[in-house]
Amino acid sequence: DVKVTQSSRYLVKRTGEKVFLECVQDMDHENMFWYRQDPGLGLRLIYFSYDVKMKEKGDIPEGYSVSREKKERFSLILESASTNQTSMYLCASSLIITEAFFGQGTRLTVV
Amino acid sequence: AQSVAQPEDQVNVAEGNPLTVKCTYSVSGNPYLFWYVQYPNRGLQFLLKYITGDNLVKGSYGFEAEFNKSQTSFHLKKPSALVSDSALYFCAVRDTGGSYIPTFGRGTSLIVHP
C-alpha cells in the first residue's frame, strides 16, 4: 500500500514559534505538495516540489518555507507562527501524471 | 490557466437514490481529471480519474464519472447512495500541456439521509 505519513495529527503551538511539519512518502514520487485547507476555501497550494532541493511557490506561500533534502521527505516550516495560520495542513505526493496520494493531515492550532 | 468549479456547496440525497456531484473544468489543452473523497479529520482519498480513453470511468466504492468534453464536465455519480457515502468530495484537474500541479475545486459536501 502506498503511504504518505505526516508527523503529527494534531499540533498546538504558540504565536511566534517556529513550527516544522514533516511529511514522508514511500512511493519514490517526484512531486510533493503542501496544501492548506480551510472551510469554504477548499485546498490552497502553499508550496510544491518536483525534485530534491527544487521548490515552487504556490498560491499562498507567505509566512511559510519548505525543505526537500531527500526525495521522500518534504517539510513545511512556519517561520513565526501566527493565529491566522491555524488550519488543516495536507501533504501529498504524486508521479508526473498520476493521482496524488495524501497524508492524514495535521490540524494545527496557533494560540 | 486551469480551473475547476464545483457549483454546489452541498448535495442532499436519500439513501438508495442515485447521486450526482457536479464538476466543470477549464484548461487550455487536454485535461487529466480526478475525484477525491474526504472523511472528517482525514486526508483526501483518491476515487477515480480520467486520463484518456473511455469517457465513463469507474472507481472505488461503486462511484463512476463521465467525461464530457463538449460540456467540459466530469460529474461524479453513484446509482444507489449509502449513508456511509456522506463526506466531502473534491474534483481536480490538471492540464496535460501545463504544470505538474493539479487545481482542486472547493469541495461539495454530500449528505445521504437514512
PDB file of C-alpha atoms in Angstrom:
ATOM      1  CA  ASP A   1       0.000   0.000   0.000  1.00  0.00           C
ATOM      2  CA  VAL A   2       1.203   3.458  -0.866  1.00  0.00           C
ATOM      3  CA  LYS A   3       1.768   5.717   2.044  1.00  0.00           C
ATOM      4  CA  VAL A   4       2.185   9.397   2.832  1.00  0.00           C
ATOM      5  CA  THR A   5       2.829   9.999   6.509  1.00  0.00           C
ATOM      6  CA  GLN A   6       2.575  13.321   8.294  1.00  0.00           C
ATOM      7  CA  SER A   7       4.432  13.557  11.570  1.00  0.00           C
ATOM      8  CA  SER A   8       1.537  14.846  13.693  1.00  0.00           C
ATOM      9  CA  ARG A   9      -2.263  14.613  13.557  1.00  0.00           C
ATOM     10  CA  TYR A  10      -2.821  17.457  15.988  1.00  0.00           C
ATOM     11  CA  LEU A  11      -0.451  20.236  16.998  1.00  0.00           C
ATOM     12  CA  VAL A  12      -0.828  23.239  19.293  1.00  0.00           C
ATOM     13  CA  LYS A  13       1.803  25.976  19.089  1.00  0.00           C
ATOM     14  CA  ARG A  14       2.238  29.457  20.486  1.00  0.00           C
ATOM     15  CA  THR A  15       2.321  32.646  18.446  1.00  0.00           C
ATOM     16  CA  GLY A  16       5.842  33.406  17.270  1.00  0.00           C
ATOM     17  CA  GLU A  17       7.120  29.839  17.496  1.00  0.00           C
ATOM     18  CA  LYS A  18       8.930  28.232  14.588  1.00  0.00           C
ATOM     19  CA  VAL A  19       6.899  25.189  13.525  1.00  0.00           C
ATOM     20  CA  PHE A  20       8.011  22.203  11.480  1.00  0.00           C
ATOM     21  CA  LEU A  21       5.535  19.927   9.725  1.00  0.00           C
ATOM     22  CA  GLU A  22       7.105  16.794   8.340  1.00  0.00           C
ATOM     23  CA  CYS A  23       5.885  14.605   5.506  1.00  0.00           C
ATOM     24  CA  VAL A  24       7.365  11.330   4.265  1.00  0.00           C
ATOM     25  CA  GLN A  25       6.293   9.230   1.271  1.00  0.00           C
ATOM     26  CA  ASP A  26       7.397   5.712   0.442  1.00  0.00           C
ATOM     27  CA  MET A  27       6.431   5.638  -3.246  1.00  0.00           C
ATOM     28  CA  ASP A  28       9.506   7.225  -4.844  1.00  0.00           C
ATOM     29  CA  HIS A  29       7.329  10.053  -6.178  1.00  0.00           C
ATOM     30  CA  GLU A  30       8.960  13.070  -7.796  1.00  0.00           C
ATOM     31  CA  ASN A  31       6.251  15.544  -6.863  1.00  0.00           C
ATOM     32  CA  MET A  32       5.321  16.605  -3.366  1.00  0.00           C
ATOM     33  CA  PHE A  33       2.859  19.244  -2.258  1.00  0.00           C
ATOM     34  CA  TRP A  34       1.767  21.132   0.816  1.00  0.00           C
ATOM     35  CA  TYR A  35      -1.816  22.360   0.942  1.00  0.00           C
ATOM     36  CA  ARG A  36      -3.792  24.272   3.467  1.00  0.00           C
ATOM     37  CA  GLN A  37      -7.487  23.505   3.902  1.00  0.00           C
ATOM     38  CA  ASP A  38      -9.941  25.967   5.426  1.00  0.00           C
ATOM     39  CA  PRO A  39     -13.756  25.749   5.463  1.00  0.00           C
ATOM     40  CA  GLY A  40     -15.285  27.246   2.335  1.00  0.00           C
ATOM     41  CA  LEU A  41     -11.903  27.821   0.696  1.00  0.00           C
ATOM     42  CA  GLY A  42     -11.068  24.290  -0.407  1.00  0.00           C
ATOM     43  CA  LEU A  43      -7.438  23.304  -0.823  1.00  0.00           C
ATOM     44  CA  ARG A  44      -4.927  26.058  -1.369  1.00  0.00           C
ATOM     45  CA  LEU A  45      -1.419  25.217  -2.503  1.00  0.00           C
ATOM     46  CA  ILE A  46       1.359  26.561  -0.307  1.00  0.00           C
ATOM     47  CA  TYR A  47       4.436  25.032  -1.949  1.00  0.00           C
ATOM     48  CA  PHE A  48       5.268  22.392  -4.495  1.00  0.00           C
ATOM     49  CA  SER A  49       8.453  20.405  -5.099  1.00  0.00           C
ATOM     50  CA  TYR A  50       9.203  18.443  -8.272  1.00  0.00           C
ATOM     51  CA  ASP A  51      12.631  17.164  -7.270  1.00  0.00           C
ATOM     52  CA  VAL A  52      15.121  17.160  -4.437  1.00  0.00           C
ATOM     53  CA  LYS A  53      16.091  20.718  -3.478  1.00  0.00           C
ATOM     54  CA  MET A  54      13.616  22.095  -6.053  1.00  0.00           C
ATOM     55  CA  LYS A  55      10.576  24.069  -4.964  1.00  0.00           C
ATOM     56  CA  GLU A  56       7.979  26.394  -6.366  1.00  0.00           C
ATOM     57  CA  LYS A  57       5.678  28.798  -4.582  1.00  0.00           C
ATOM     58  CA  GLY A  58       2.010  28.031  -4.676  1.00  0.00           C
ATOM     59  CA  ASP A  59      -0.924  30.347  -4.158  1.00  0.00           C
ATOM     60  CA  ILE A  60      -0.270  31.294  -0.532  1.00  0.00           C
ATOM     61  CA  PRO A  61       3.459  30.967   0.303  1.00  0.00           C
ATOM     62  CA  GLU A  62       3.694  33.993   2.600  1.00  0.00           C
ATOM     63  CA  GLY A  63       4.792  33.057   6.095  1.00  0.00           C
ATOM     64  CA  TYR A  64       5.908  29.583   5.014  1.00  0.00           C
ATOM     65  CA  SER A  65       9.046  27.945   3.710  1.00  0.00           C
ATOM     66  CA  VAL A  66       9.839  24.375   2.687  1.00  0.00           C
ATOM     67  CA  SER A  67      12.747  21.979   2.588  1.00  0.00           C
ATOM     68  CA  ARG A  68      13.324  18.903   0.458  1.00  0.00           C
ATOM     69  CA  GLU A  69      16.755  17.473   1.145  1.00  0.00           C
ATOM     70  CA  LYS A  70      15.740  13.893   0.314  1.00  0.00           C
ATOM     71  CA  LYS A  71      13.279  12.629  -2.265  1.00  0.00           C
ATOM     72  CA  GLU A  72      10.990  11.017   0.279  1.00  0.00           C
ATOM     73  CA  ARG A  73      10.728  13.919   2.713  1.00  0.00           C
ATOM     74  CA  PHE A  74       9.115  17.330   2.308  1.00  0.00           C
ATOM     75  CA  SER A  75       8.993  19.678   5.282  1.00  0.00           C
ATOM     76  CA  LEU A  76       6.822  22.737   5.756  1.00  0.00           C
ATOM     77  CA  ILE A  77       8.164  25.443   8.044  1.00  0.00           C
ATOM     78  CA  LEU A  78       6.174  28.222   9.661  1.00  0.00           C
ATOM     79  CA  GLU A  79       8.879  30.759  10.386  1.00  0.00           C
ATOM     80  CA  SER A  80       6.925  32.606  13.079  1.00  0.00           C
ATOM     81  CA  ALA A  81       3.532  31.079  13.699  1.00  0.00           C
ATOM     82  CA  SER A  82       0.530  33.369  13.796  1.00  0.00           C
ATOM     83  CA  THR A  83      -3.086  32.726  14.737  1.00  0.00           C
ATOM     84  CA  ASN A  84      -4.194  33.104  11.112  1.00  0.00           C
ATOM     85  CA  GLN A  85      -2.132  30.028  10.301  1.00  0.00           C
ATOM     86  CA  THR A  86      -4.455  27.873  12.363  1.00  0.00           C
ATOM     87  CA  SER A  87      -5.667  25.371   9.801  1.00  0.00           C
ATOM     88  CA  MET A  88      -5.605  21.820   8.474  1.00  0.00           C
ATOM     89  CA  TYR A  89      -2.375  21.113   6.572  1.00  0.00           C
ATOM     90  CA  LEU A  90      -2.280  18.369   3.971  1.00  0.00           C
ATOM     91  CA  CYS A  91       0.784  16.853   2.354  1.00  0.00           C
ATOM     92  CA  ALA A  92       0.541  14.922  -0.915  1.00  0.00           C
ATOM     93  CA  SER A  93       2.819  13.211  -3.408  1.00  0.00           C
ATOM     94  CA  SER A  94       2.432  12.019  -6.978  1.00  0.00           C
ATOM     95  CA  LEU A  95       4.191  10.899 -10.099  1.00  0.00           C
ATOM     96  CA  ILE A  96       4.061  13.309 -13.031  1.00  0.00           C
ATOM     97  CA  ILE A  97       0.673  12.291 -14.467  1.00  0.00           C
ATOM     98  CA  THR A  98      -0.915  10.204 -11.763  1.00  0.00           C
ATOM     99  CA  GLU A  99      -3.280  10.996  -8.951  1.00  0.00           C
ATOM    100  CA  ALA A 100      -1.993  12.495  -5.738  1.00  0.00           C
ATOM    101  CA  PHE A 101      -1.748  10.485  -2.551  1.00  0.00           C
ATOM    102  CA  PHE A 102      -2.490  12.417   0.610  1.00  0.00           C
ATOM    103  CA  GLY A 103      -1.353  12.127   4.171  1.00  0.00           C
ATOM    104  CA  GLN A 104      -3.855  12.061   7.011  1.00  0.00           C
ATOM    105  CA  GLY A 105      -3.488  15.783   7.655  1.00  0.00           C
ATOM    106  CA  THR A 106      -2.160  17.869  10.524  1.00  0.00           C
ATOM    107  CA  ARG A 107      -4.611  20.090  12.355  1.00  0.00           C
ATOM    108  CA  LEU A 108      -2.532  22.983  13.637  1.00  0.00           C
ATOM    109  CA  THR A 109      -3.804  25.399  16.244  1.00  0.00           C
ATOM    110  CA  VAL A 110      -1.779  28.526  16.980  1.00  0.00           C
ATOM    111  CA  VAL A 111      -2.649  30.191  20.281  1.00  0.00           C
TER     112      VAL A 111
ATOM    113  CA  ALA B   1      -4.537  28.615 -16.924  1.00  0.00           C
ATOM    114  CA  GLN B   2      -6.590  25.813 -15.456  1.00  0.00           C
ATOM    115  CA  SER B   3      -9.592  25.962 -13.163  1.00  0.00           C
ATOM    116  CA  VAL B   4     -12.307  23.745 -11.768  1.00  0.00           C
ATOM    117  CA  ALA B   5     -15.740  24.574 -10.402  1.00  0.00           C
ATOM    118  CA  GLN B   6     -17.998  22.623  -8.117  1.00  0.00           C
ATOM    119  CA  PRO B   7     -21.220  24.624  -8.296  1.00  0.00           C
ATOM    120  CA  GLU B   8     -22.907  23.041  -5.269  1.00  0.00           C
ATOM    121  CA  ASP B   9     -21.602  23.500  -1.740  1.00  0.00           C
ATOM    122  CA  GLN B  10     -23.905  20.748  -0.524  1.00  0.00           C
ATOM    123  CA  VAL B  11     -25.872  17.907  -2.064  1.00  0.00           C
ATOM    124  CA  ASN B  12     -28.592  16.090  -0.166  1.00  0.00           C
ATOM    125  CA  VAL B  13     -29.900  12.704  -1.240  1.00  0.00           C
ATOM    126  CA  ALA B  14     -31.915   9.922   0.331  1.00  0.00           C
ATOM    127  CA  GLU B  15     -30.293   6.560   0.888  1.00  0.00           C
ATOM    128  CA  GLY B  16     -30.911   4.258  -2.060  1.00  0.00           C
ATOM    129  CA  ASN B  17     -31.415   7.115  -4.521  1.00  0.00           C
ATOM    130  CA  PRO B  18     -28.909   7.955  -7.246  1.00  0.00           C
ATOM    131  CA  LEU B  19     -26.473  10.761  -6.526  1.00  0.00           C
ATOM    132  CA  THR B  20     -24.623  13.256  -8.705  1.00  0.00           C
ATOM    133  CA  VAL B  21     -21.904  15.659  -7.650  1.00  0.00           C
ATOM    134  CA  LYS B  22     -21.105  18.188 -10.348  1.00  0.00           C
ATOM    135  CA  CYS B  23     -17.753  19.368 -11.632  1.00  0.00           C
ATOM    136  CA  THR B  24     -16.823  21.567 -14.575  1.00  0.00           C
ATOM    137  CA  TYR B  25     -13.323  22.491 -15.639  1.00  0.00           C
ATOM    138  CA  SER B  26     -11.329  24.789 -17.850  1.00  0.00           C
ATOM    139  CA  VAL B  27      -7.945  24.005 -19.395  1.00  0.00           C
ATOM    140  CA  SER B  28      -6.093  25.234 -22.437  1.00  0.00           C
ATOM    141  CA  GLY B  29      -5.020  21.758 -23.533  1.00  0.00           C
ATOM    142  CA  ASN B  30      -6.412  18.349 -22.643  1.00  0.00           C
ATOM    143  CA  PRO B  31      -7.415  17.545 -19.074  1.00  0.00           C
ATOM    144  CA  TYR B  32      -6.464  14.966 -16.539  1.00  0.00           C
ATOM    145  CA  LEU B  33      -9.431  14.814 -14.163  1.00  0.00           C
ATOM    146  CA  PHE B  34      -9.683  13.366 -10.676  1.00  0.00           C
ATOM    147  CA  TRP B  35     -12.205  12.852  -7.888  1.00  0.00           C
ATOM    148  CA  TYR B  36     -11.264  12.548  -4.232  1.00  0.00           C
ATOM    149  CA  VAL B  37     -13.264  11.964  -1.064  1.00  0.00           C
ATOM    150  CA  GLN B  38     -12.507  13.286   2.400  1.00  0.00           C
ATOM    151  CA  TYR B  39     -13.989  11.959   5.622  1.00  0.00           C
ATOM    152  CA  PRO B  40     -13.939  14.172   8.746  1.00  0.00           C
ATOM    153  CA  ASN B  41     -10.463  14.964  10.064  1.00  0.00           C
ATOM    154  CA  ARG B  42      -8.800  12.808   7.431  1.00  0.00           C
ATOM    155  CA  GLY B  43      -6.739  13.392   4.314  1.00  0.00           C
ATOM    156  CA  LEU B  44      -8.156  13.050   0.824  1.00  0.00           C
ATOM    157  CA  GLN B  45      -8.613   9.610  -0.704  1.00  0.00           C
ATOM    158  CA  PHE B  46      -8.459   9.050  -4.443  1.00  0.00           C
ATOM    159  CA  LEU B  47     -11.700   7.775  -6.025  1.00  0.00           C
ATOM    160  CA  LEU B  48     -11.194   7.767  -9.775  1.00  0.00           C
ATOM    161  CA  LYS B  49      -9.512   9.512 -12.685  1.00  0.00           C
ATOM    162  CA  TYR B  50      -9.869  10.245 -16.364  1.00  0.00           C
ATOM    163  CA  ILE B  51      -6.650  10.334 -18.358  1.00  0.00           C
ATOM    164  CA  THR B  52      -7.694   9.149 -21.804  1.00  0.00           C
ATOM    165  CA  GLY B  53      -9.943   6.562 -23.436  1.00  0.00           C
ATOM    166  CA  ASP B  54     -13.453   5.603 -22.375  1.00  0.00           C
ATOM    167  CA  ASN B  55     -15.480   8.601 -21.228  1.00  0.00           C
ATOM    168  CA  LEU B  56     -17.139   6.604 -18.451  1.00  0.00           C
ATOM    169  CA  VAL B  57     -14.722   5.930 -15.657  1.00  0.00           C
ATOM    170  CA  LYS B  58     -15.431   3.530 -12.795  1.00  0.00           C
ATOM    171  CA  GLY B  59     -13.759   3.913  -9.442  1.00  0.00           C
ATOM    172  CA  SER B  60     -13.791   2.860  -5.828  1.00  0.00           C
ATOM    173  CA  TYR B  61     -16.893   2.200  -3.688  1.00  0.00           C
ATOM    174  CA  GLY B  62     -19.243   1.976  -6.693  1.00  0.00           C
ATOM    175  CA  PHE B  63     -18.622   5.526  -7.898  1.00  0.00           C
ATOM    176  CA  GLU B  64     -18.292   6.460 -11.535  1.00  0.00           C
ATOM    177  CA  ALA B  65     -17.812   9.648 -13.510  1.00  0.00           C
ATOM    178  CA  GLU B  66     -18.468  10.674 -17.072  1.00  0.00           C
ATOM    179  CA  PHE B  67     -16.063  12.862 -19.005  1.00  0.00           C
ATOM    180  CA  ASN B  68     -17.933  15.208 -21.332  1.00  0.00           C
ATOM    181  CA  LYS B  69     -15.548  17.218 -23.459  1.00  0.00           C
ATOM    182  CA  SER B  70     -18.181  19.396 -25.138  1.00  0.00           C
ATOM    183  CA  GLN B  71     -19.637  20.448 -21.789  1.00  0.00           C
ATOM    184  CA  THR B  72     -16.230  20.446 -20.049  1.00  0.00           C
ATOM    185  CA  SER B  73     -17.738  18.441 -17.228  1.00  0.00           C
ATOM    186  CA  PHE B  74     -16.750  15.467 -15.119  1.00  0.00           C
ATOM    187  CA  HIS B  75     -19.707  14.723 -12.838  1.00  0.00           C
ATOM    188  CA  LEU B  76     -19.415  12.075 -10.139  1.00  0.00           C
ATOM    189  CA  LYS B  77     -22.264   9.581  -9.920  1.00  0.00           C
ATOM    190  CA  LYS B  78     -23.428   6.577  -7.975  1.00  0.00           C
ATOM    191  CA  PRO B  79     -26.583   4.574  -8.751  1.00  0.00           C
ATOM    192  CA  SER B  80     -27.601   3.991  -5.129  1.00  0.00           C
ATOM    193  CA  ALA B  81     -26.345   6.195  -2.294  1.00  0.00           C
ATOM    194  CA  LEU B  82     -25.348   4.885   1.123  1.00  0.00           C
ATOM    195  CA  VAL B  83     -25.349   6.818   4.391  1.00  0.00           C
ATOM    196  CA  SER B  84     -21.637   5.991   4.609  1.00  0.00           C
ATOM    197  CA  ASP B  85     -21.060   7.957   1.378  1.00  0.00           C
ATOM    198  CA  SER B  86     -21.649  11.161   3.357  1.00  0.00           C
ATOM    199  CA  ALA B  87     -18.376  13.086   3.065  1.00  0.00           C
ATOM    200  CA  LEU B  88     -16.663  15.985   1.308  1.00  0.00           C
ATOM    201  CA  TYR B  89     -15.903  15.429  -2.385  1.00  0.00           C
ATOM    202  CA  PHE B  90     -13.251  17.250  -4.384  1.00  0.00           C
ATOM    203  CA  CYS B  91     -12.799  17.434  -8.125  1.00  0.00           C
ATOM    204  CA  ALA B  92      -9.328  18.246  -9.511  1.00  0.00           C
ATOM    205  CA  VAL B  93      -7.927  18.998 -12.945  1.00  0.00           C
ATOM    206  CA  ARG B  94      -4.511  19.155 -14.492  1.00  0.00           C
ATOM    207  CA  ASP B  95      -3.762  20.469 -17.948  1.00  0.00           C
ATOM    208  CA  THR B  96      -1.730  17.896 -19.887  1.00  0.00           C
ATOM    209  CA  GLY B  97       0.211  20.707 -21.512  1.00  0.00           C
ATOM    210  CA  GLY B  98       0.682  22.660 -18.326  1.00  0.00           C
ATOM    211  CA  SER B  99       2.375  22.299 -14.975  1.00  0.00           C
ATOM    212  CA  TYR B 100       2.507  19.280 -12.713  1.00  0.00           C
ATOM    213  CA  ILE B 101       0.224  20.941 -10.229  1.00  0.00           C
ATOM    214  CA  PRO B 102      -3.449  19.951 -10.047  1.00  0.00           C
ATOM    215  CA  THR B 103      -6.104  22.539  -9.279  1.00  0.00           C
ATOM    216  CA  PHE B 104      -8.801  21.496  -6.818  1.00  0.00           C
ATOM    217  CA  GLY B 105     -12.383  22.611  -6.581  1.00  0.00           C
ATOM    218  CA  ARG B 106     -13.750  23.999  -3.330  1.00  0.00           C
ATOM    219  CA  GLY B 107     -15.441  20.744  -2.473  1.00  0.00           C
ATOM    220  CA  THR B 108     -19.039  19.552  -2.238  1.00  0.00           C
ATOM    221  CA  SER B 109     -20.472  18.187   0.973  1.00  0.00           C
ATOM    222  CA  LEU B 110     -22.600  15.127   0.246  1.00  0.00           C
ATOM    223  CA  ILE B 111     -25.199  14.260   2.853  1.00  0.00           C
ATOM    224  CA  VAL B 112     -27.069  10.990   2.476  1.00  0.00           C
ATOM    225  CA  HIS B 113     -30.168  10.778   4.639  1.00  0.00           C
ATOM    226  CA  PRO B 114     -31.369   7.422   6.017  1.00  0.00           C
TER     227      PRO B 114
END
